[in-house]
Amino acid sequence: QVQLVESGGGSVQAGGSLRLSCTASGYDYTRRYMGWFRQAPGKEREGVAAIDGAGGTSYADSVKGRFTISKDNAKNTLYLQMNLLKPEDTAMYYCAADPRVFRLLRPAQYAYWGQGTQVTVSS
C-alpha cells in the first residue's frame, strides 16, 4: 500500500512562488513513477509535471519554464517548485504514484493518490 501526503499549498499573489511537497510511504517499486496533478472547480484533473524512475521529467506546456519537479529518494519526498505563479494556476494540487506508467501526464495512469493541497493565486 502507498500513502501520499501533500503539503505546502497556500495563497500567494501573482508572480509569487510556492513549493509543494509530497511525502510517500510504501514499497519503493510502487512509487517508480510520480507526478503532480491539479484540478480547478468545474474542470477535469490535469497533469502538471511528472518524473519517471530514471529521473526523466515531463511538464504541461502551461507550466514549462515556471515549475520544476524533483524527487529526494532519501527522504521519500516529491517536490514541485512553482515560480511566477498565475491566477490560472489556482487549483487543488494532487500527488500521484504508480509502479508503471506509459503516459506520464495522464491521471488515469496512476493508481495511488494523495488528498491534495490547495493553491490559490490572486491577481
Short mmCIF file of N, CA, C and O in Angstrom, two decimals:
data_model
loop_
_atom_site.label_atom_id
_atom_site.label_comp_id
_atom_site.label_asym_id
_atom_site.label_seq_id
_atom_site.Cartn_x
_atom_site.Cartn_y
_atom_site.Cartn_z
N GLN A 1 0.84 -1.19 0.00
CA GLN A 1 0.00 0.00 0.00
C GLN A 1 0.88 1.24 0.00
O GLN A 1 1.95 1.24 0.61
N VAL A 2 0.44 2.26 -0.68
CA VAL A 2 1.18 3.51 -0.76
C VAL A 2 0.35 4.62 -0.12
O VAL A 2 -0.86 4.71 -0.34
N GLN A 3 1.01 5.42 0.69
CA GLN A 3 0.37 6.60 1.26
C GLN A 3 1.12 7.83 0.79
O GLN A 3 2.35 7.89 0.87
N LEU A 4 0.37 8.82 0.32
CA LEU A 4 0.96 10.06 -0.17
C LEU A 4 0.32 11.22 0.58
O LEU A 4 -0.91 11.32 0.64
N VAL A 5 1.15 12.09 1.12
CA VAL A 5 0.66 13.23 1.89
C VAL A 5 1.28 14.51 1.35
O VAL A 5 2.50 14.69 1.42
N GLU A 6 0.42 15.38 0.81
CA GLU A 6 0.90 16.64 0.24
C GLU A 6 0.92 17.74 1.29
O GLU A 6 0.12 17.72 2.24
N SER A 7 1.79 18.72 1.09
CA SER A 7 1.84 19.90 1.94
C SER A 7 2.45 21.04 1.13
O SER A 7 3.01 20.82 0.05
N GLY A 8 2.34 22.25 1.66
CA GLY A 8 3.00 23.40 1.04
C GLY A 8 2.07 24.31 0.26
O GLY A 8 2.52 25.36 -0.22
N GLY A 9 0.81 23.95 0.15
CA GLY A 9 -0.11 24.83 -0.55
C GLY A 9 -0.37 26.10 0.25
O GLY A 9 0.02 26.22 1.40
N GLY A 10 -1.04 27.05 -0.40
CA GLY A 10 -1.37 28.29 0.29
C GLY A 10 -1.87 29.33 -0.68
O GLY A 10 -2.20 29.02 -1.83
N SER A 11 -1.92 30.56 -0.20
CA SER A 11 -2.39 31.68 -1.02
C SER A 11 -1.24 32.63 -1.28
O SER A 11 -0.54 33.03 -0.35
N VAL A 12 -1.05 32.97 -2.54
CA VAL A 12 0.01 33.90 -2.92
C VAL A 12 -0.51 34.85 -3.99
O VAL A 12 -1.52 34.59 -4.64
N GLN A 13 0.20 35.93 -4.16
CA GLN A 13 -0.13 36.86 -5.23
C GLN A 13 0.55 36.42 -6.52
O GLN A 13 1.55 35.68 -6.51
N ALA A 14 -0.01 36.87 -7.63
CA ALA A 14 0.57 36.55 -8.93
C ALA A 14 2.03 36.97 -8.97
O ALA A 14 2.39 38.04 -8.46
N GLY A 15 2.85 36.10 -9.55
CA GLY A 15 4.28 36.36 -9.59
C GLY A 15 5.05 35.73 -8.46
O GLY A 15 6.29 35.68 -8.48
N GLY A 16 4.32 35.24 -7.45
CA GLY A 16 4.96 34.64 -6.29
C GLY A 16 5.34 33.19 -6.52
O GLY A 16 5.18 32.64 -7.62
N SER A 17 5.86 32.57 -5.46
CA SER A 17 6.34 31.19 -5.55
C SER A 17 5.80 30.36 -4.39
O SER A 17 5.51 30.89 -3.31
N LEU A 18 5.69 29.07 -4.63
CA LEU A 18 5.36 28.09 -3.61
C LEU A 18 6.12 26.82 -3.92
O LEU A 18 6.42 26.54 -5.09
N ARG A 19 6.41 26.04 -2.88
CA ARG A 19 6.99 24.73 -3.09
C ARG A 19 6.09 23.69 -2.43
O ARG A 19 5.88 23.73 -1.21
N LEU A 20 5.58 22.79 -3.23
CA LEU A 20 4.76 21.70 -2.73
C LEU A 20 5.64 20.50 -2.42
O LEU A 20 6.62 20.24 -3.12
N SER A 21 5.26 19.77 -1.38
CA SER A 21 5.96 18.55 -1.02
C SER A 21 4.96 17.40 -0.95
O SER A 21 3.80 17.60 -0.58
N CYS A 22 5.43 16.22 -1.27
CA CYS A 22 4.62 15.01 -1.18
C CYS A 22 5.47 13.93 -0.52
O CYS A 22 6.43 13.44 -1.12
N THR A 23 5.12 13.60 0.72
CA THR A 23 5.85 12.57 1.45
C THR A 23 5.18 11.23 1.21
O THR A 23 3.96 11.09 1.37
N ALA A 24 5.98 10.24 0.81
CA ALA A 24 5.44 8.96 0.40
C ALA A 24 5.90 7.84 1.33
O ALA A 24 6.99 7.89 1.90
N SER A 25 5.05 6.85 1.47
CA SER A 25 5.41 5.63 2.20
C SER A 25 4.91 4.45 1.40
O SER A 25 4.02 4.58 0.56
N GLY A 26 5.48 3.27 1.69
CA GLY A 26 5.10 2.09 0.94
C GLY A 26 6.28 1.57 0.15
O GLY A 26 7.36 2.13 0.16
N TYR A 27 6.06 0.48 -0.57
CA TYR A 27 7.13 -0.14 -1.33
C TYR A 27 7.66 0.81 -2.40
O TYR A 27 6.91 1.45 -3.10
N ASP A 28 8.98 0.84 -2.52
CA ASP A 28 9.61 1.74 -3.48
C ASP A 28 9.12 1.51 -4.91
O ASP A 28 8.92 2.44 -5.66
N TYR A 29 8.90 0.25 -5.30
CA TYR A 29 8.56 -0.03 -6.68
C TYR A 29 7.20 0.54 -7.04
O TYR A 29 6.94 0.86 -8.20
N THR A 30 6.36 0.74 -6.02
CA THR A 30 5.04 1.32 -6.32
C THR A 30 5.13 2.80 -6.61
O THR A 30 4.17 3.38 -7.11
N ARG A 31 6.27 3.40 -6.29
CA ARG A 31 6.43 4.85 -6.49
C ARG A 31 7.47 5.13 -7.57
O ARG A 31 8.09 6.17 -7.57
N ARG A 32 7.63 4.21 -8.49
CA ARG A 32 8.63 4.39 -9.53
C ARG A 32 8.29 5.60 -10.41
O ARG A 32 9.17 6.32 -10.84
N TYR A 33 7.03 5.79 -10.66
CA TYR A 33 6.58 6.94 -11.41
C TYR A 33 5.74 7.82 -10.47
O TYR A 33 4.85 7.34 -9.79
N MET A 34 6.03 9.12 -10.47
CA MET A 34 5.29 10.02 -9.59
C MET A 34 5.00 11.32 -10.34
O MET A 34 5.75 11.71 -11.25
N GLY A 35 3.92 11.95 -9.95
CA GLY A 35 3.55 13.17 -10.64
C GLY A 35 2.71 14.10 -9.81
O GLY A 35 2.20 13.73 -8.75
N TRP A 36 2.60 15.30 -10.31
CA TRP A 36 1.72 16.32 -9.72
C TRP A 36 0.60 16.62 -10.71
O TRP A 36 0.86 16.81 -11.92
N PHE A 37 -0.59 16.67 -10.19
CA PHE A 37 -1.78 16.94 -10.98
C PHE A 37 -2.58 18.03 -10.29
O PHE A 37 -2.39 18.27 -9.10
N ARG A 38 -3.46 18.68 -11.03
CA ARG A 38 -4.27 19.72 -10.41
C ARG A 38 -5.69 19.69 -10.98
O ARG A 38 -5.91 19.22 -12.11
N GLN A 39 -6.59 20.18 -10.16
CA GLN A 39 -7.98 20.23 -10.58
C GLN A 39 -8.61 21.51 -10.06
O GLN A 39 -8.66 21.72 -8.84
N ALA A 40 -9.07 22.33 -10.97
CA ALA A 40 -9.77 23.55 -10.62
C ALA A 40 -11.27 23.26 -10.61
O ALA A 40 -11.73 22.32 -11.26
N PRO A 41 -12.05 24.04 -9.89
CA PRO A 41 -13.50 23.81 -9.82
C PRO A 41 -14.12 23.80 -11.22
O PRO A 41 -13.86 24.68 -12.03
N GLY A 42 -14.91 22.78 -11.48
CA GLY A 42 -15.59 22.67 -12.76
C GLY A 42 -14.73 22.17 -13.90
O GLY A 42 -15.21 22.10 -15.04
N LYS A 43 -13.49 21.82 -13.61
CA LYS A 43 -12.58 21.36 -14.67
C LYS A 43 -12.10 19.95 -14.38
O LYS A 43 -12.14 19.48 -13.24
N GLU A 44 -11.62 19.28 -15.42
CA GLU A 44 -11.06 17.96 -15.25
C GLU A 44 -9.68 18.04 -14.61
O GLU A 44 -8.97 19.05 -14.74
N ARG A 45 -9.30 16.95 -13.96
CA ARG A 45 -7.95 16.87 -13.40
C ARG A 45 -6.95 16.81 -14.56
O ARG A 45 -7.16 16.09 -15.53
N GLU A 46 -5.86 17.56 -14.42
CA GLU A 46 -4.87 17.60 -15.48
C GLU A 46 -3.47 17.38 -14.93
O GLU A 46 -3.18 17.71 -13.77
N GLY A 47 -2.62 16.83 -15.77
CA GLY A 47 -1.23 16.61 -15.39
C GLY A 47 -0.45 17.90 -15.43
O GLY A 47 -0.59 18.69 -16.36
N VAL A 48 0.37 18.12 -14.41
CA VAL A 48 1.21 19.31 -14.31
C VAL A 48 2.67 18.95 -14.59
O VAL A 48 3.31 19.56 -15.44
N ALA A 49 3.18 17.99 -13.86
CA ALA A 49 4.57 17.57 -14.02
C ALA A 49 4.70 16.15 -13.48
O ALA A 49 3.99 15.77 -12.56
N ALA A 50 5.59 15.39 -14.07
CA ALA A 50 5.79 14.02 -13.63
C ALA A 50 7.24 13.61 -13.82
O ALA A 50 7.99 14.23 -14.61
N ILE A 51 7.64 12.58 -13.07
CA ILE A 51 9.02 12.11 -13.11
C ILE A 51 9.02 10.59 -13.14
O ILE A 51 8.24 9.95 -12.43
N ASP A 52 9.89 10.01 -13.97
CA ASP A 52 9.93 8.56 -14.06
C ASP A 52 11.07 8.00 -13.21
O ASP A 52 11.80 8.75 -12.56
N GLY A 53 11.21 6.69 -13.22
CA GLY A 53 12.19 6.04 -12.37
C GLY A 53 13.63 6.39 -12.67
O GLY A 53 14.49 6.29 -11.80
N ALA A 54 13.88 6.83 -13.90
CA ALA A 54 15.24 7.20 -14.30
C ALA A 54 15.51 8.68 -14.09
O ALA A 54 16.60 9.15 -14.40
N GLY A 55 14.53 9.40 -13.60
CA GLY A 55 14.69 10.83 -13.38
C GLY A 55 14.25 11.69 -14.52
O GLY A 55 14.37 12.92 -14.47
N GLY A 56 13.70 11.06 -15.57
CA GLY A 56 13.19 11.83 -16.67
C GLY A 56 11.93 12.58 -16.27
O GLY A 56 11.14 12.07 -15.47
N THR A 57 11.74 13.77 -16.79
CA THR A 57 10.61 14.60 -16.39
C THR A 57 9.75 14.99 -17.59
O THR A 57 10.20 14.98 -18.74
N SER A 58 8.52 15.34 -17.28
CA SER A 58 7.59 15.80 -18.30
C SER A 58 6.74 16.91 -17.68
O SER A 58 6.36 16.81 -16.51
N TYR A 59 6.47 17.95 -18.46
CA TYR A 59 5.71 19.09 -17.96
C TYR A 59 4.58 19.45 -18.91
O TYR A 59 4.71 19.33 -20.14
N ALA A 60 3.49 19.94 -18.33
CA ALA A 60 2.45 20.52 -19.15
C ALA A 60 2.98 21.80 -19.78
O ALA A 60 3.78 22.52 -19.17
N ASP A 61 2.53 22.09 -20.99
CA ASP A 61 3.01 23.29 -21.68
C ASP A 61 2.76 24.55 -20.87
O ASP A 61 3.56 25.49 -20.88
N SER A 62 1.66 24.58 -20.14
CA SER A 62 1.27 25.77 -19.40
C SER A 62 2.19 26.10 -18.24
O SER A 62 2.16 27.22 -17.72
N VAL A 63 3.03 25.13 -17.81
CA VAL A 63 3.90 25.38 -16.66
C VAL A 63 5.38 25.29 -17.01
O VAL A 63 6.23 25.55 -16.15
N LYS A 64 5.70 24.95 -18.24
CA LYS A 64 7.11 24.84 -18.63
C LYS A 64 7.84 26.16 -18.41
O LYS A 64 7.34 27.23 -18.75
N GLY A 65 9.02 26.05 -17.81
CA GLY A 65 9.81 27.25 -17.53
C GLY A 65 9.46 27.91 -16.22
O GLY A 65 10.18 28.81 -15.76
N ARG A 66 8.35 27.50 -15.59
CA ARG A 66 7.94 28.10 -14.32
C ARG A 66 7.95 27.08 -13.18
O ARG A 66 8.24 27.44 -12.04
N PHE A 67 7.61 25.84 -13.46
CA PHE A 67 7.54 24.80 -12.44
C PHE A 67 8.67 23.81 -12.63
O PHE A 67 9.09 23.53 -13.76
N THR A 68 9.14 23.26 -11.50
CA THR A 68 10.18 22.24 -11.54
C THR A 68 9.82 21.10 -10.60
O THR A 68 9.57 21.34 -9.41
N ILE A 69 9.81 19.89 -11.12
CA ILE A 69 9.55 18.72 -10.30
C ILE A 69 10.88 18.08 -9.93
O ILE A 69 11.82 18.05 -10.73
N SER A 70 10.97 17.59 -8.69
CA SER A 70 12.18 16.91 -8.26
C SER A 70 11.81 15.88 -7.21
O SER A 70 10.71 15.90 -6.65
N LYS A 71 12.75 14.99 -6.94
CA LYS A 71 12.48 13.89 -6.04
C LYS A 71 13.70 13.65 -5.17
O LYS A 71 14.83 13.62 -5.67
N ASP A 72 13.50 13.51 -3.88
CA ASP A 72 14.57 13.17 -2.95
C ASP A 72 14.29 11.76 -2.44
O ASP A 72 13.44 11.57 -1.56
N ASN A 73 14.97 10.79 -3.03
CA ASN A 73 14.69 9.39 -2.66
C ASN A 73 15.05 9.08 -1.21
O ASN A 73 14.38 8.28 -0.56
N ALA A 74 16.06 9.76 -0.68
CA ALA A 74 16.47 9.52 0.71
C ALA A 74 15.37 9.95 1.68
O ALA A 74 15.22 9.37 2.75
N LYS A 75 14.63 10.97 1.29
CA LYS A 75 13.56 11.48 2.15
C LYS A 75 12.19 10.99 1.72
O LYS A 75 11.18 11.39 2.31
N ASN A 76 12.14 10.17 0.67
CA ASN A 76 10.86 9.68 0.14
C ASN A 76 9.91 10.84 -0.14
O ASN A 76 8.72 10.77 0.20
N THR A 77 10.43 11.89 -0.72
CA THR A 77 9.64 13.09 -0.92
C THR A 77 9.74 13.58 -2.36
O THR A 77 10.82 13.61 -2.95
N LEU A 78 8.60 13.96 -2.88
CA LEU A 78 8.48 14.56 -4.20
C LEU A 78 8.18 16.04 -4.01
O LEU A 78 7.41 16.41 -3.12
N TYR A 79 8.80 16.87 -4.85
CA TYR A 79 8.61 18.32 -4.74
C TYR A 79 8.08 18.90 -6.04
O TYR A 79 8.29 18.35 -7.13
N LEU A 80 7.42 20.04 -5.90
CA LEU A 80 7.06 20.84 -7.06
C LEU A 80 7.35 22.29 -6.71
O LEU A 80 6.64 22.88 -5.90
N GLN A 81 8.41 22.83 -7.29
CA GLN A 81 8.72 24.23 -7.12
C GLN A 81 7.95 25.01 -8.16
O GLN A 81 8.10 24.77 -9.36
N MET A 82 7.14 25.95 -7.69
CA MET A 82 6.28 26.73 -8.59
C MET A 82 6.67 28.20 -8.49
O MET A 82 6.55 28.80 -7.42
N ASN A 83 7.16 28.74 -9.58
CA ASN A 83 7.55 30.14 -9.65
C ASN A 83 6.67 30.89 -10.64
O ASN A 83 6.01 30.29 -11.48
N LEU A 84 6.69 32.21 -10.54
CA LEU A 84 5.91 33.06 -11.45
C LEU A 84 4.47 32.58 -11.55
O LEU A 84 3.90 32.43 -12.64
N LEU A 85 3.88 32.36 -10.40
CA LEU A 85 2.52 31.83 -10.36
C LEU A 85 1.52 32.80 -10.96
O LEU A 85 1.67 34.03 -10.85
N LYS A 86 0.51 32.22 -11.60
CA LYS A 86 -0.53 32.99 -12.26
C LYS A 86 -1.89 32.62 -11.64
O LYS A 86 -2.05 31.52 -11.11
N PRO A 87 -2.88 33.50 -11.74
CA PRO A 87 -4.21 33.17 -11.21
C PRO A 87 -4.75 31.87 -11.80
O PRO A 87 -5.45 31.12 -11.09
N GLU A 88 -4.43 31.56 -13.04
CA GLU A 88 -4.92 30.34 -13.66
C GLU A 88 -4.26 29.08 -13.10
O GLU A 88 -4.67 27.96 -13.44
N ASP A 89 -3.25 29.24 -12.25
CA ASP A 89 -2.66 28.09 -11.57
C ASP A 89 -3.46 27.69 -10.33
O ASP A 89 -3.16 26.67 -9.70
N THR A 90 -4.46 28.48 -9.98
CA THR A 90 -5.28 28.18 -8.82
C THR A 90 -6.01 26.85 -9.00
O THR A 90 -6.70 26.64 -10.00
N ALA A 91 -5.82 25.96 -8.04
CA ALA A 91 -6.41 24.62 -8.13
C ALA A 91 -6.04 23.83 -6.89
O ALA A 91 -5.20 24.25 -6.10
N MET A 92 -6.67 22.67 -6.75
CA MET A 92 -6.22 21.68 -5.78
C MET A 92 -5.14 20.87 -6.47
O MET A 92 -5.34 20.39 -7.59
N TYR A 93 -4.00 20.75 -5.81
CA TYR A 93 -2.87 20.01 -6.38
C TYR A 93 -2.74 18.66 -5.68
O TYR A 93 -2.75 18.58 -4.45
N TYR A 94 -2.59 17.62 -6.51
CA TYR A 94 -2.51 16.26 -6.00
C TYR A 94 -1.19 15.62 -6.42
O TYR A 94 -0.70 15.84 -7.53
N CYS A 95 -0.68 14.80 -5.52
CA CYS A 95 0.48 13.96 -5.79
C CYS A 95 -0.04 12.57 -6.15
O CYS A 95 -1.02 12.11 -5.56
N ALA A 96 0.60 11.92 -7.11
CA ALA A 96 0.18 10.58 -7.51
C ALA A 96 1.39 9.71 -7.77
O ALA A 96 2.48 10.21 -8.09
N ALA A 97 1.19 8.40 -7.66
CA ALA A 97 2.28 7.45 -7.86
C ALA A 97 1.76 6.16 -8.49
O ALA A 97 0.59 5.82 -8.34
N ASP A 98 2.64 5.48 -9.21
CA ASP A 98 2.29 4.20 -9.80
C ASP A 98 3.56 3.47 -10.16
O ASP A 98 4.56 4.11 -10.51
N PRO A 99 3.56 2.13 -10.12
CA PRO A 99 4.77 1.40 -10.49
C PRO A 99 5.05 1.39 -11.99
O PRO A 99 6.18 1.12 -12.40
N ARG A 100 4.03 1.65 -12.80
CA ARG A 100 4.24 1.55 -14.24
C ARG A 100 3.32 2.54 -14.96
O ARG A 100 2.09 2.45 -14.84
N VAL A 101 3.90 3.44 -15.69
CA VAL A 101 3.14 4.48 -16.38
C VAL A 101 3.69 4.63 -17.79
O VAL A 101 4.91 4.68 -17.99
N PHE A 102 2.81 4.73 -18.79
CA PHE A 102 3.24 4.91 -20.17
C PHE A 102 3.12 6.37 -20.62
O PHE A 102 3.89 6.84 -21.42
N ARG A 103 2.09 7.04 -20.11
CA ARG A 103 1.90 8.45 -20.45
C ARG A 103 1.96 9.23 -19.14
O ARG A 103 1.01 9.23 -18.35
N LEU A 104 3.06 9.90 -18.89
CA LEU A 104 3.36 10.46 -17.58
C LEU A 104 2.32 11.45 -17.07
O LEU A 104 2.09 11.53 -15.87
N LEU A 105 1.70 12.21 -17.95
CA LEU A 105 0.80 13.27 -17.50
C LEU A 105 -0.67 12.89 -17.57
O LEU A 105 -1.53 13.75 -17.41
N ARG A 106 -0.96 11.63 -17.76
CA ARG A 106 -2.35 11.18 -17.80
C ARG A 106 -2.78 10.70 -16.43
O ARG A 106 -2.27 9.68 -15.92
N PRO A 107 -3.74 11.39 -15.78
CA PRO A 107 -4.18 11.00 -14.44
C PRO A 107 -4.62 9.54 -14.34
O PRO A 107 -4.38 8.88 -13.32
N ALA A 108 -5.26 9.04 -15.38
CA ALA A 108 -5.81 7.68 -15.34
C ALA A 108 -4.72 6.62 -15.22
O ALA A 108 -5.02 5.47 -14.89
N GLN A 109 -3.48 6.98 -15.48
CA GLN A 109 -2.37 6.02 -15.42
C GLN A 109 -1.91 5.74 -13.99
O GLN A 109 -1.15 4.81 -13.75
N TYR A 110 -2.36 6.55 -13.04
CA TYR A 110 -1.85 6.47 -11.67
C TYR A 110 -2.88 5.85 -10.74
O TYR A 110 -4.05 6.25 -10.73
N ALA A 111 -2.41 4.91 -9.92
CA ALA A 111 -3.31 4.20 -9.01
C ALA A 111 -3.37 4.82 -7.62
O ALA A 111 -4.38 4.68 -6.92
N TYR A 112 -2.32 5.49 -7.22
CA TYR A 112 -2.24 5.98 -5.83
C TYR A 112 -2.25 7.51 -5.82
O TYR A 112 -1.49 8.14 -6.56
N TRP A 113 -3.07 8.05 -4.93
CA TRP A 113 -3.27 9.49 -4.88
C TRP A 113 -3.25 10.00 -3.44
O TRP A 113 -3.70 9.32 -2.53
N GLY A 114 -2.76 11.25 -3.30
CA GLY A 114 -2.86 11.91 -2.02
C GLY A 114 -4.19 12.65 -1.92
O GLY A 114 -5.00 12.61 -2.83
N GLN A 115 -4.37 13.34 -0.80
CA GLN A 115 -5.63 14.06 -0.56
C GLN A 115 -5.65 15.44 -1.18
O GLN A 115 -6.72 16.05 -1.30
N GLY A 116 -4.50 15.96 -1.54
CA GLY A 116 -4.45 17.25 -2.20
C GLY A 116 -4.10 18.40 -1.28
O GLY A 116 -4.29 18.33 -0.06
N THR A 117 -3.57 19.46 -1.88
CA THR A 117 -3.27 20.69 -1.16
C THR A 117 -3.68 21.86 -2.05
O THR A 117 -3.43 21.86 -3.26
N GLN A 118 -4.36 22.83 -1.46
CA GLN A 118 -4.94 23.92 -2.24
C GLN A 118 -3.91 25.00 -2.53
O GLN A 118 -3.18 25.44 -1.62
N VAL A 119 -3.88 25.45 -3.77
CA VAL A 119 -3.05 26.57 -4.18
C VAL A 119 -3.98 27.65 -4.76
O VAL A 119 -4.77 27.37 -5.66
N THR A 120 -3.89 28.85 -4.20
CA THR A 120 -4.71 29.96 -4.65
C THR A 120 -3.81 31.13 -5.00
O THR A 120 -3.01 31.57 -4.18
N VAL A 121 -3.94 31.60 -6.24
CA VAL A 121 -3.11 32.71 -6.72
C VAL A 121 -4.03 33.88 -7.04
O VAL A 121 -4.92 33.77 -7.88
N SER A 122 -3.80 34.99 -6.39
CA SER A 122 -4.62 36.17 -6.61
C SER A 122 -3.90 37.16 -7.53
O SER A 122 -2.68 37.25 -7.53
N SER A 123 -4.71 37.91 -8.26
CA SER A 123 -4.13 38.87 -9.22
C SER A 123 -3.89 40.21 -8.57
O SER A 123 -4.33 40.48 -7.46
#
